Short mmCIF file of C-alpha atoms and ligand atoms in Angstrom, two decimals:
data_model
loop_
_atom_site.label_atom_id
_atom_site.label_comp_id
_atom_site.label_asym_id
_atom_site.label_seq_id
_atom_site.Cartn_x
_atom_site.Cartn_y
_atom_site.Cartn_z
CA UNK A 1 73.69 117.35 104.26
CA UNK A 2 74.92 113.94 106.72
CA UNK A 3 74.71 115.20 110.48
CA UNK A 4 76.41 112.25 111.60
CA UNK A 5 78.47 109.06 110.76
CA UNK A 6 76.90 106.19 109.20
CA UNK A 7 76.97 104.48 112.74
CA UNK A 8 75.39 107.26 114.08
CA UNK A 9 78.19 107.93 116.80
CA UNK A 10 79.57 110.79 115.54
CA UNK A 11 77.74 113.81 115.46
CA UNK A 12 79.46 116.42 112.86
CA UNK A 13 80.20 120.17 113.90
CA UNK A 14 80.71 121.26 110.56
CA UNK A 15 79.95 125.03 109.83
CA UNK A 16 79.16 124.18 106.59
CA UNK A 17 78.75 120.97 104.15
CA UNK A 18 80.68 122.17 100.86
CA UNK A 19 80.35 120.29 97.67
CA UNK A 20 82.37 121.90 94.79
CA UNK A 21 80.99 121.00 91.16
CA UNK A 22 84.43 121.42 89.73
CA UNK A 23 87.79 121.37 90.22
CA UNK A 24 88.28 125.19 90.05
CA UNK A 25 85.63 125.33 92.85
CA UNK A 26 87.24 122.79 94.78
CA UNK A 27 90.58 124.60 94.60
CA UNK A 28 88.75 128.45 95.23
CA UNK A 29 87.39 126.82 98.34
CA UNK A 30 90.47 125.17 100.02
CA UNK A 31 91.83 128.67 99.18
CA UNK A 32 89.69 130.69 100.55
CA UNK A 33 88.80 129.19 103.99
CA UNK A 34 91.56 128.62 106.84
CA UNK A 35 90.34 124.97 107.74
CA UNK A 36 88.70 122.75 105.53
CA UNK A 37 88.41 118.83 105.59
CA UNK A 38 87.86 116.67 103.05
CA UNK A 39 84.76 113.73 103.70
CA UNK A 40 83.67 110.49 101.74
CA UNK A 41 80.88 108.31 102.54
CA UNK A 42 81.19 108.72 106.34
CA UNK A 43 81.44 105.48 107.37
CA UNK A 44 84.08 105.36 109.30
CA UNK A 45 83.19 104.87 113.26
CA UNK A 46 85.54 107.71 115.02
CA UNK A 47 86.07 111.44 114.64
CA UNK A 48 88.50 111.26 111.53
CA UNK A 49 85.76 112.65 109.18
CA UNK A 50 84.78 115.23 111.34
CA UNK A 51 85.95 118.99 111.52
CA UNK A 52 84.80 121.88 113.79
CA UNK A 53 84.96 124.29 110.01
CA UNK A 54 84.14 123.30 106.57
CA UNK A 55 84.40 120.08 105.60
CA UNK A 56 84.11 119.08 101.58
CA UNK A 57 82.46 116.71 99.45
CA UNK A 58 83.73 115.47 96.69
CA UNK A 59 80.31 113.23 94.82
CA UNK A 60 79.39 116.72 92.82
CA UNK A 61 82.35 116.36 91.02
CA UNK A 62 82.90 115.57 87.21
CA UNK A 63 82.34 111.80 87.21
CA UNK A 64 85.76 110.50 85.70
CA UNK A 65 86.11 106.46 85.20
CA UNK A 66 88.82 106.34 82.03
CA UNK A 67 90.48 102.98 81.67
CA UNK A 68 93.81 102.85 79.80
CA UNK A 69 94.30 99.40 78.86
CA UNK A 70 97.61 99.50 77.86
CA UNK A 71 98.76 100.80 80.93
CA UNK A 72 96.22 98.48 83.15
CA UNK A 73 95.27 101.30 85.06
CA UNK A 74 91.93 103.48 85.67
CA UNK A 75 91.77 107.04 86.25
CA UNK A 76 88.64 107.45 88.62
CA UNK A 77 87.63 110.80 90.92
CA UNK A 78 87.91 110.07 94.05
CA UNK A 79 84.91 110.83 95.36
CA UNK A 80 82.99 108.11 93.07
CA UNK A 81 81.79 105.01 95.47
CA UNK A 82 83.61 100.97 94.67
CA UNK A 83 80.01 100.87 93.63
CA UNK A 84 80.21 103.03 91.56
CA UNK A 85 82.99 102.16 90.20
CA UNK A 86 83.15 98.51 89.43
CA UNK A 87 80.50 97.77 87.46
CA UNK A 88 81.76 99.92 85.00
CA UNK A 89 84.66 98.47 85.02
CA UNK A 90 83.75 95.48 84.75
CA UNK A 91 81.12 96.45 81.71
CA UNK A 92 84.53 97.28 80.17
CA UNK A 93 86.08 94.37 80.76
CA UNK A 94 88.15 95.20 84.04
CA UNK A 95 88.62 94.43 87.77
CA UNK A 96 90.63 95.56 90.47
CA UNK A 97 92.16 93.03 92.76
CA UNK A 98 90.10 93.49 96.07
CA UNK A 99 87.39 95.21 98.01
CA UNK A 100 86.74 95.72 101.28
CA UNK A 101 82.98 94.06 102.67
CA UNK A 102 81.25 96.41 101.27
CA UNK A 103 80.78 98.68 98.35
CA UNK A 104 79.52 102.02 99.20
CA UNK A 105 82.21 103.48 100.62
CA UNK A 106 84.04 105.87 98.57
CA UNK A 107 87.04 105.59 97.02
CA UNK A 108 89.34 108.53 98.68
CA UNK A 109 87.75 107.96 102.04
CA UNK A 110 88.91 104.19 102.33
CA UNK A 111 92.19 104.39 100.97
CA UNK A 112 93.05 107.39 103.10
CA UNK A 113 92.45 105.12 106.14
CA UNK A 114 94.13 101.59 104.82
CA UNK A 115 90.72 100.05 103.85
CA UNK A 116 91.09 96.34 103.21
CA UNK A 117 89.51 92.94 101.87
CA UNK A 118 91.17 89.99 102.49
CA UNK A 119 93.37 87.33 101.36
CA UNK A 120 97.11 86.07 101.77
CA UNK A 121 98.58 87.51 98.60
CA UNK A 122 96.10 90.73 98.79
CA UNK A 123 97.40 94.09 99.73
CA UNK A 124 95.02 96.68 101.10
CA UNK A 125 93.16 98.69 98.56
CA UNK A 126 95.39 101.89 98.95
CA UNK A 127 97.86 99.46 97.34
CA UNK A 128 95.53 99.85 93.83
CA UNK A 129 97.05 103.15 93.44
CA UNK A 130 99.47 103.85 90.70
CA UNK A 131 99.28 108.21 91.29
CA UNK A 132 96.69 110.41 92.67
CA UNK A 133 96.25 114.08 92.09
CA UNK A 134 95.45 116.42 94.69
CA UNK A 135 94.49 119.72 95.88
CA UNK A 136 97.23 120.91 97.75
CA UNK A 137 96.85 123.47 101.16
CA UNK A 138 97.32 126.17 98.91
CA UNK A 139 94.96 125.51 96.29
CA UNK A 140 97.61 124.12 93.75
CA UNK A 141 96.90 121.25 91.85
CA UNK A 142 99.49 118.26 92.56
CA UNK A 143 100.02 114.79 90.70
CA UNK A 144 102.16 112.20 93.12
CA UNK A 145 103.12 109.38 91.09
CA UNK A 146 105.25 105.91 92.53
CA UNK A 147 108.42 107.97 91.72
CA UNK A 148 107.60 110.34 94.20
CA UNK A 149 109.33 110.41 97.78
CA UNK A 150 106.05 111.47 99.45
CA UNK A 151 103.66 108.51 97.74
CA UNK A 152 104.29 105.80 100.28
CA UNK A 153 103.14 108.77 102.91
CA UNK A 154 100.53 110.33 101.52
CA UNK A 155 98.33 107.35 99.73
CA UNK A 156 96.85 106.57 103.06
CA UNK A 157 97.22 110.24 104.62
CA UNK A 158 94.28 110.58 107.02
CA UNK A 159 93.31 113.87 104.82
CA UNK A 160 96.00 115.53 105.60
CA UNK A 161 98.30 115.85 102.78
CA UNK A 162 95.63 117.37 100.19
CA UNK A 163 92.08 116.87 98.71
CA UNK A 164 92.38 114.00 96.52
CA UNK A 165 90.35 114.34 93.45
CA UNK A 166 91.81 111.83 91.26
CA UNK A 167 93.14 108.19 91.36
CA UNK A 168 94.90 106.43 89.17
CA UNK A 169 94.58 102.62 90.06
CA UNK A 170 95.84 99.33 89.16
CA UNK A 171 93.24 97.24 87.22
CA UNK A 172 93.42 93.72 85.78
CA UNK A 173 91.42 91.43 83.15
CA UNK A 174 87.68 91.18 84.54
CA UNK A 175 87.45 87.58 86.33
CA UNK A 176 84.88 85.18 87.94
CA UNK A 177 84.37 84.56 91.61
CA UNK A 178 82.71 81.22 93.78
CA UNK A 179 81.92 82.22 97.12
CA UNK A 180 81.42 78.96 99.47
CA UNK A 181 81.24 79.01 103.00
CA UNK A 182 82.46 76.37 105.46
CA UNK A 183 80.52 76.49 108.21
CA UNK A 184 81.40 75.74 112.21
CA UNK A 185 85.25 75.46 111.84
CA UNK A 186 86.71 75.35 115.68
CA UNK A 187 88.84 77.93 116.86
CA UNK A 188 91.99 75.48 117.97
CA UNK A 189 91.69 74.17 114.59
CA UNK A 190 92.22 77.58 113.02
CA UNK A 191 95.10 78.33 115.63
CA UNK A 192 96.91 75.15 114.86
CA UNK A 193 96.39 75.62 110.88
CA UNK A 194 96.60 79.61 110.40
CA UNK A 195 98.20 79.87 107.12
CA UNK A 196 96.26 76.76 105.62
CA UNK A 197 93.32 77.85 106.50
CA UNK A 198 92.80 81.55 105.65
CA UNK A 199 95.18 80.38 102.29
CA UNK A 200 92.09 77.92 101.45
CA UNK A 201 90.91 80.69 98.49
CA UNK A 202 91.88 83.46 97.11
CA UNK A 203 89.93 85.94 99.93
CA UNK A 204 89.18 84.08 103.10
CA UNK A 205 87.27 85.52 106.16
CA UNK A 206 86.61 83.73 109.48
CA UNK A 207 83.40 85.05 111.39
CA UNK A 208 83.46 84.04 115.13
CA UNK A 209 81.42 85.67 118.55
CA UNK A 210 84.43 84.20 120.65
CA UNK A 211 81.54 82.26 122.59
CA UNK A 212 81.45 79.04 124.46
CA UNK A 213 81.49 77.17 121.25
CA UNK A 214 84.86 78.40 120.03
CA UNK A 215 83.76 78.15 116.40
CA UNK A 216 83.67 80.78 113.28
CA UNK A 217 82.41 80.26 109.81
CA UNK A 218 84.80 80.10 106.97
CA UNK A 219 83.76 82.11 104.02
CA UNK A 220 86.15 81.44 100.95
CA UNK A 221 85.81 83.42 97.81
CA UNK A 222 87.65 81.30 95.29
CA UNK A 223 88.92 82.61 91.64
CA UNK A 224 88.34 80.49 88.69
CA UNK A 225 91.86 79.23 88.64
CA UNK A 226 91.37 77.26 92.57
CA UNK A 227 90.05 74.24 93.07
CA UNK A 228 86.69 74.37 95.65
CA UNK A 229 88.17 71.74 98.59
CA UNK A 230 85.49 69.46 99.39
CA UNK A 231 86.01 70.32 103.05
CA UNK A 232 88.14 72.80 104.88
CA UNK A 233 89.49 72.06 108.58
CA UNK A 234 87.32 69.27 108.71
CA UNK A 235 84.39 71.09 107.81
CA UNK A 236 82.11 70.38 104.46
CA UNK A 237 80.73 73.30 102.79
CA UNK A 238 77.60 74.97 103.71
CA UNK A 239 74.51 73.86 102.11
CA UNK A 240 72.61 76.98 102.33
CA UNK A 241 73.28 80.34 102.88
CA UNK A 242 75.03 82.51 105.70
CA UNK A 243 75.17 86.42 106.82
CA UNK A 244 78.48 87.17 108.79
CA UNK A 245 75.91 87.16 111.79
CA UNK A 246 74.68 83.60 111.73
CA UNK A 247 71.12 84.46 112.78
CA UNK A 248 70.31 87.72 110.56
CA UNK A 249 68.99 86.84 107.41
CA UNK A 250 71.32 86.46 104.41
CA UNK A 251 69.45 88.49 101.60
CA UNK A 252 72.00 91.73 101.58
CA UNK A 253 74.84 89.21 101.32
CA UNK A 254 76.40 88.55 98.09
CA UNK A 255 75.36 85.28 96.76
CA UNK A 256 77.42 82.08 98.26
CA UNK A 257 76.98 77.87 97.85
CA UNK A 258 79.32 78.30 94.69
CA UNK A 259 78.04 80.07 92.23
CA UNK A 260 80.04 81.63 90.03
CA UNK A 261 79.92 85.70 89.75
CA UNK A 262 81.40 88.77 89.00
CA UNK A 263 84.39 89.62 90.66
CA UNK A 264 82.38 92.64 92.58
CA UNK A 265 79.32 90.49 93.04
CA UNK A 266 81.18 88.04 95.36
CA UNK A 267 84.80 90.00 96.76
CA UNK A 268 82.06 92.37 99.26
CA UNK A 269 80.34 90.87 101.50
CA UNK A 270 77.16 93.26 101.42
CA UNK A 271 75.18 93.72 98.01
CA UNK A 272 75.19 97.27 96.97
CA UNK A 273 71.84 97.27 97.00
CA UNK A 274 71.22 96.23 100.55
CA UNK A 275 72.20 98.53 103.82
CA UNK A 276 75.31 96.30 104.93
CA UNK A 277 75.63 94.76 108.03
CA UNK A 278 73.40 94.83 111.09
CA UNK A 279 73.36 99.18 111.15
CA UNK A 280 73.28 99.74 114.90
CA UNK A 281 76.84 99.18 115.45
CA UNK A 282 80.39 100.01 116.33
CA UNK A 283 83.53 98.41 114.62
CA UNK A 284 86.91 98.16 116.51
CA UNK A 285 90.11 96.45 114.16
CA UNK A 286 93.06 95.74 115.08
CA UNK A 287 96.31 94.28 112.88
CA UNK A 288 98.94 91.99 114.25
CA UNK A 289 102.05 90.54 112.29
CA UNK A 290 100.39 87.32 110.78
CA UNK A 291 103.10 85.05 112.71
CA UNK A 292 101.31 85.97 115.41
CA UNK A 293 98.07 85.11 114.74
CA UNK A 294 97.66 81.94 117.47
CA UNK A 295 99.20 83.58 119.94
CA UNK A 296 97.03 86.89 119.57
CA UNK A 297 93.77 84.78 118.92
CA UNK A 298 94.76 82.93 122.18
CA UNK A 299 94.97 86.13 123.95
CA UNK A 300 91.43 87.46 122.19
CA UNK A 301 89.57 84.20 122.98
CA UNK A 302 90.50 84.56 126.73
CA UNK A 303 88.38 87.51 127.04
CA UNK A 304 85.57 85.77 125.17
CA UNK A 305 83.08 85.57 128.32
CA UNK A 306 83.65 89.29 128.70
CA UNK A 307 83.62 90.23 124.59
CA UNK A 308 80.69 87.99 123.74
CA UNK A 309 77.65 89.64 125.26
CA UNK A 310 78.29 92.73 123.17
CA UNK A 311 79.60 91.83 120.17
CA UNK A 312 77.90 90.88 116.96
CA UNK A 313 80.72 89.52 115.38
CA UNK A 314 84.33 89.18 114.87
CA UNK A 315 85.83 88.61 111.23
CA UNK A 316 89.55 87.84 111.00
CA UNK A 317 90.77 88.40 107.98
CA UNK A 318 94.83 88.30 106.43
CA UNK A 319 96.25 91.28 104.34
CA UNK A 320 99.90 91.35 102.94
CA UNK A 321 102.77 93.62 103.68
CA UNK A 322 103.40 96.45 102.00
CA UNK A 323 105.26 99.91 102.61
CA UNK A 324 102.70 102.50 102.93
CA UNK A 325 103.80 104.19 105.68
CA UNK A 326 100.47 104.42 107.71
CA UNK A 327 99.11 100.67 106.35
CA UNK A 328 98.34 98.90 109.17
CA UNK A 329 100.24 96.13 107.28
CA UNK A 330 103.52 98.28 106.91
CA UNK A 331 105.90 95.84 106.57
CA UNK A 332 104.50 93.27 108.18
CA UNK A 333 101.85 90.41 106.35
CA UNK A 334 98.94 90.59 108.47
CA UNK A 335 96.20 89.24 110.61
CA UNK A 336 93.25 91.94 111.32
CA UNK A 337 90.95 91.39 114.20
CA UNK A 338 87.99 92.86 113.31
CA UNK A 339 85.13 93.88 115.92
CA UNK A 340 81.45 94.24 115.19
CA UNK A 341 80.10 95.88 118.62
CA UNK A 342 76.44 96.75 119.34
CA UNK A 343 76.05 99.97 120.54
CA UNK A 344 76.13 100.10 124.41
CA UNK A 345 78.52 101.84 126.05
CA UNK A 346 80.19 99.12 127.69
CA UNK A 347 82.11 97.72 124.75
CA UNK A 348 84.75 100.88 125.41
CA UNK A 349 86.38 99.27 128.71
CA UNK A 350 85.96 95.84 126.55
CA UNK A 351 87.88 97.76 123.86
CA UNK A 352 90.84 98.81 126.18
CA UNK A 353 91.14 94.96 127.02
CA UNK A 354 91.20 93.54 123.74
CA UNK A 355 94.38 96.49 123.24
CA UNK A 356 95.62 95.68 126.44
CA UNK A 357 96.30 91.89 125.39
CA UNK A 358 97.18 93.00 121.76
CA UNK A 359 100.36 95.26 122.89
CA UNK A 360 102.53 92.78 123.28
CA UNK A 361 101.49 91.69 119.54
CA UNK A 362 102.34 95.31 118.50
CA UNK A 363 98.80 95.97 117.57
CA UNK A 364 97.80 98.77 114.73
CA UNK A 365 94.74 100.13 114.95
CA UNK A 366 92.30 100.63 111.90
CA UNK A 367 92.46 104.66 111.35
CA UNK A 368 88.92 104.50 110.57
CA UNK A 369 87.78 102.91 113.27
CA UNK A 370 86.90 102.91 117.64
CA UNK A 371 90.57 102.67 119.54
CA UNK A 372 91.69 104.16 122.71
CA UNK A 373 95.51 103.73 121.44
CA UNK A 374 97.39 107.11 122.19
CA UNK A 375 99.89 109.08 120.11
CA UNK A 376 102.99 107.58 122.22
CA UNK A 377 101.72 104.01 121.54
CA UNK A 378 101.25 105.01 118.01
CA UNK A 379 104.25 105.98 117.64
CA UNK A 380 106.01 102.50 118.52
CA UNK A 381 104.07 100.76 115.80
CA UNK A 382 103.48 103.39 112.96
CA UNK A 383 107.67 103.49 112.55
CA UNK A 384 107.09 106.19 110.21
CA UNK A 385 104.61 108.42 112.01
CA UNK A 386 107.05 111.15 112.77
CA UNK A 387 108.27 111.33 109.40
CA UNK A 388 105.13 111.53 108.22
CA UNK A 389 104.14 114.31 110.03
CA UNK A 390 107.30 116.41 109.50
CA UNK A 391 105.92 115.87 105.50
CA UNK A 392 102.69 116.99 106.14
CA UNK A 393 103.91 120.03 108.04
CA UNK A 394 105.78 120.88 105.04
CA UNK A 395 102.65 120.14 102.84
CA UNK A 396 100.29 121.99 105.44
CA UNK A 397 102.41 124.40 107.15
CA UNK A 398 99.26 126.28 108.25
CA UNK A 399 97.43 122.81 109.61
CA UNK A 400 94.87 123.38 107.16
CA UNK A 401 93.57 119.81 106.75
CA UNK A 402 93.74 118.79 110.50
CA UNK A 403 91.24 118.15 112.95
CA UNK A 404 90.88 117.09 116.64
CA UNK A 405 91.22 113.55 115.40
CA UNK A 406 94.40 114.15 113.78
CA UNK A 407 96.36 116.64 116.23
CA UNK A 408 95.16 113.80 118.83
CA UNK A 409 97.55 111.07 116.89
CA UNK A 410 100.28 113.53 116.67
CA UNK A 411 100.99 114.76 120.32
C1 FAD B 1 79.42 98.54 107.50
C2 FAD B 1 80.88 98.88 107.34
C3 FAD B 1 81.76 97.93 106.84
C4 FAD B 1 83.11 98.23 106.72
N1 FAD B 1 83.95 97.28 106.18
C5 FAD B 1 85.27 97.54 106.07
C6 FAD B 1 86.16 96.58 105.51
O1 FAD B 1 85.75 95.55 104.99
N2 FAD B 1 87.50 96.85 105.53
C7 FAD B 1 87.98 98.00 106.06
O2 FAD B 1 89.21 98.16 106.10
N3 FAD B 1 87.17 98.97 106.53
C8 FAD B 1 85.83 98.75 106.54
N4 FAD B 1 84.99 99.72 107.03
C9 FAD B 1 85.56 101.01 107.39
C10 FAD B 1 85.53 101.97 106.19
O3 FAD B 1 85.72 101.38 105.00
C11 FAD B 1 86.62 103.00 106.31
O4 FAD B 1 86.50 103.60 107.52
C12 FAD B 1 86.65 104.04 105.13
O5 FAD B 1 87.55 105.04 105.47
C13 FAD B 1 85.29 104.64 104.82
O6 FAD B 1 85.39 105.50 103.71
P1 FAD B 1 84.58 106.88 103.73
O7 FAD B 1 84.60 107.48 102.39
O8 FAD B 1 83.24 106.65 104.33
O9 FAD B 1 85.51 107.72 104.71
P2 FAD B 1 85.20 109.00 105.58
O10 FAD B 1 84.81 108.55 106.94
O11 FAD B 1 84.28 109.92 104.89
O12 FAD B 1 86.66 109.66 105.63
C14 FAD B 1 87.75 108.92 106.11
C15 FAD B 1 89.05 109.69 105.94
O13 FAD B 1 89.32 109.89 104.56
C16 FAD B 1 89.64 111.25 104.31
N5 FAD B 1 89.18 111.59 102.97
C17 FAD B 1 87.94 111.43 102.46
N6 FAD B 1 87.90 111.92 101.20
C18 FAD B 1 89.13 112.39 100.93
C19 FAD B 1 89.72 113.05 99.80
N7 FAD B 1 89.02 113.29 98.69
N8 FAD B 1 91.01 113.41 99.87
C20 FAD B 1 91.74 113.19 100.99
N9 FAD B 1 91.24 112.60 102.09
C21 FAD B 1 89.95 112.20 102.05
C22 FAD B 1 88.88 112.02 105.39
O14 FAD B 1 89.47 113.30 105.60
C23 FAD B 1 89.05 111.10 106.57
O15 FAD B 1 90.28 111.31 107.16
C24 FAD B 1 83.61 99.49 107.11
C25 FAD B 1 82.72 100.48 107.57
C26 FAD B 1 81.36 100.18 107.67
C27 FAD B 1 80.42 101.24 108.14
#
């Protein structure tokens, strides 16, 4: 049983750790307790995942991974890990699109918060799904397909519209990835050339610590079909190897300088394998409408001498529009700010600052991670937050899925 978050942050009040072997356990259990909430992998950095009752586990369940290829689609439990899943897929031949940095997160868990990778044309991963099939508050079983009113609410639903059991997500022909990385790119350079830039490959992320030397390294993951530039804002490509934190060493990253891999070898950042990032951290993200993105990385920057000292790293990264009513990129192509913090309690006054000079940018914050945003804010740049909730107090008249968390975003 996990006592806490995977940052360690969050400790868990749970009365009990449930972990149903099969979908008529699953359903006798929401049934027969008043509160119950479902949890992944745990790695998200606030209270989301955490419930004062029962909260359930879905990795006992019958392992489902059933690819249809003439519908280009997979139908995967939800509870199964993106590492997990992908190599199989890819043994048969498949891919999905994206992945977020790394993959041992599960499946349900990161689409229920807007989990994304990167990349111009890439939508977050919630955007992979096709239907899902859920456990409603009453311990029916219900299938929501893209004909269904509620889908565009309830694909990333926080855990409140049912236990997801079952995906069904959008695959494609298996493909190749080169991952190169561009090392030292300055931040006025990336300003002045946004779109350019992060466009340079298929999933781009820029890794800066906002310090005096106003830099980031570029790291491009390119598809078979792009050519490698030589150089990219006026930087050559790296001749050895980097970790998103320049001086940790690079061994649980995914292999770089080129060489060509499997789609899920290259899209995370982290080898499966490996425990991803530094561990003894706290991540903050934040989503701004892409035509923002100098303006907002202006307004970041100028906080640098305060953000530096206690961050490991920032990684901006672009994700494109879509209509998922709690996506951070609802209608709007995006720019995340992402914050690796260390662990001291100062970063949460640091935190208000960076959302203080994000508001006029409209700023979204990532549902799975630390913000101080409150319900009334949320409610000016989630358009359809109210309408959400008025479906999920129709789903969950008797607030069975909800937690702190959750009643604290809906004041
Ligand atoms: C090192 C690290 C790197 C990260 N990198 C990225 C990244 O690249 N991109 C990004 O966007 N995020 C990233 N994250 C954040 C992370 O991916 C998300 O927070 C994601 O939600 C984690 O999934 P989980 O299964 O651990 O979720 P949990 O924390 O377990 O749960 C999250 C939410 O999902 C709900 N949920 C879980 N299972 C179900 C289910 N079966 N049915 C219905 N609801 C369910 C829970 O109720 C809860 O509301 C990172 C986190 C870490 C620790």
């Amino acid at each position: 049983m996990r006592q806490q978050n995977w940052s360690k942050n969050v400790d868990f009040n749970d009365q009990a750790f449930l972990l149903p072997g099969s979908l008529v356990e699953l359903q006798d259990l929401v049934r027969s307790h008043q509160k119950v909430r479902a949890r992944g992998t745990a790695h998200c950095f606030n209270e989301i995942a955490n419930t004062s009752s029962y909260a359930i586990n879905l990795a006992k369940m019958p392992r489902v991974i059933e690819v249809s290829p003439e519908k280009n689609s997979v139908k995967v439990s939800s509870g199964l890990t993106y590492g997990e899943l992908a190599p199989a897929l890819h043994n048969q031949g498949w891919a999905l699109n994206n992945l977020a940095s790394l993959p041992h997160i599960s499946i349900a868990g990161s689409i229920s918060t807007g989990t994304h990778g990167s990349g111009m044309k890439n939508q977050n991963l919630a955007n992979q799904v096709l239907s899902l099939d859920m456990v409603t508050a009453e311990g029916d079983l219900r299938h929501v397909d893209r004909t269904n009113p509620a889908f565009k609410a309830i694909v990333v639903g926080l855990g409140l519209g049912g236990i997801v059991y079952q995906y069904e997500l959008k695959i494609e022909p298996t493909y190749e990835i080169q991952q190169v990385v561009y090392p030292e790119i300055p931040l006025d350079v990336l300003q002045r050339n946004f779109d350019q830039i992060m466009g340079a490959a298929y999933s781009v992320s820029y890794f800066t610590d906002w310090g005096s030397k106003q830099v980031g390294n570029l790291w491009c993951k390119f598809r078979k079909s792009e050519v490698i530039p030589v150089s990219v804002g006026g930087r050559a490509k790296a001749d050895k190897k980097y970790h998103p934190i320049p001086p940790v060493d690079p061994v649980a990253c995914t292999d770089q300088l080129g060489e060509s891999g499997d789609w899920h070898q290259r899209l995370s950042h982290f080898k499966l394998e490996f425990t991803p990032s530094v561990g003894e951290e706290i991540q903050s993200e934040f989503f701004v409408d892409r035509k923002d993105a100098a303006a907002a990385i202006e307004a970041v920057s100028r906080l640098g001498e305060e953000i530096t000292p206690l961050l490991w790293i920032t990684e901006l990264r672009t994700i494109a529009s879509d209509d998922l009513w709690l996506s951070g990129a609802y209608q709007r192509d995006s720019l995340a700010i992402h914050f690796t913090w260390k662990k001291d309690l100062a970063i949460y006054p640091v935190i208000k600052k960076v959302e203080a000079v994000l508001r006029p940018f409209n700023y979204r914050p990532h549902w799975g991670k630390v913000f101080t945003s409150d319900s009334k804010y949320l409610s000016t740049v989630y358009p359809k937050i109210s309408e959400f909730k008025a479906l999920v107090d129709a789903l969950d008249p008797s607030k069975k899925f909800e937690n702190i968390f959750t009643r604290s975003i809906f004041l």
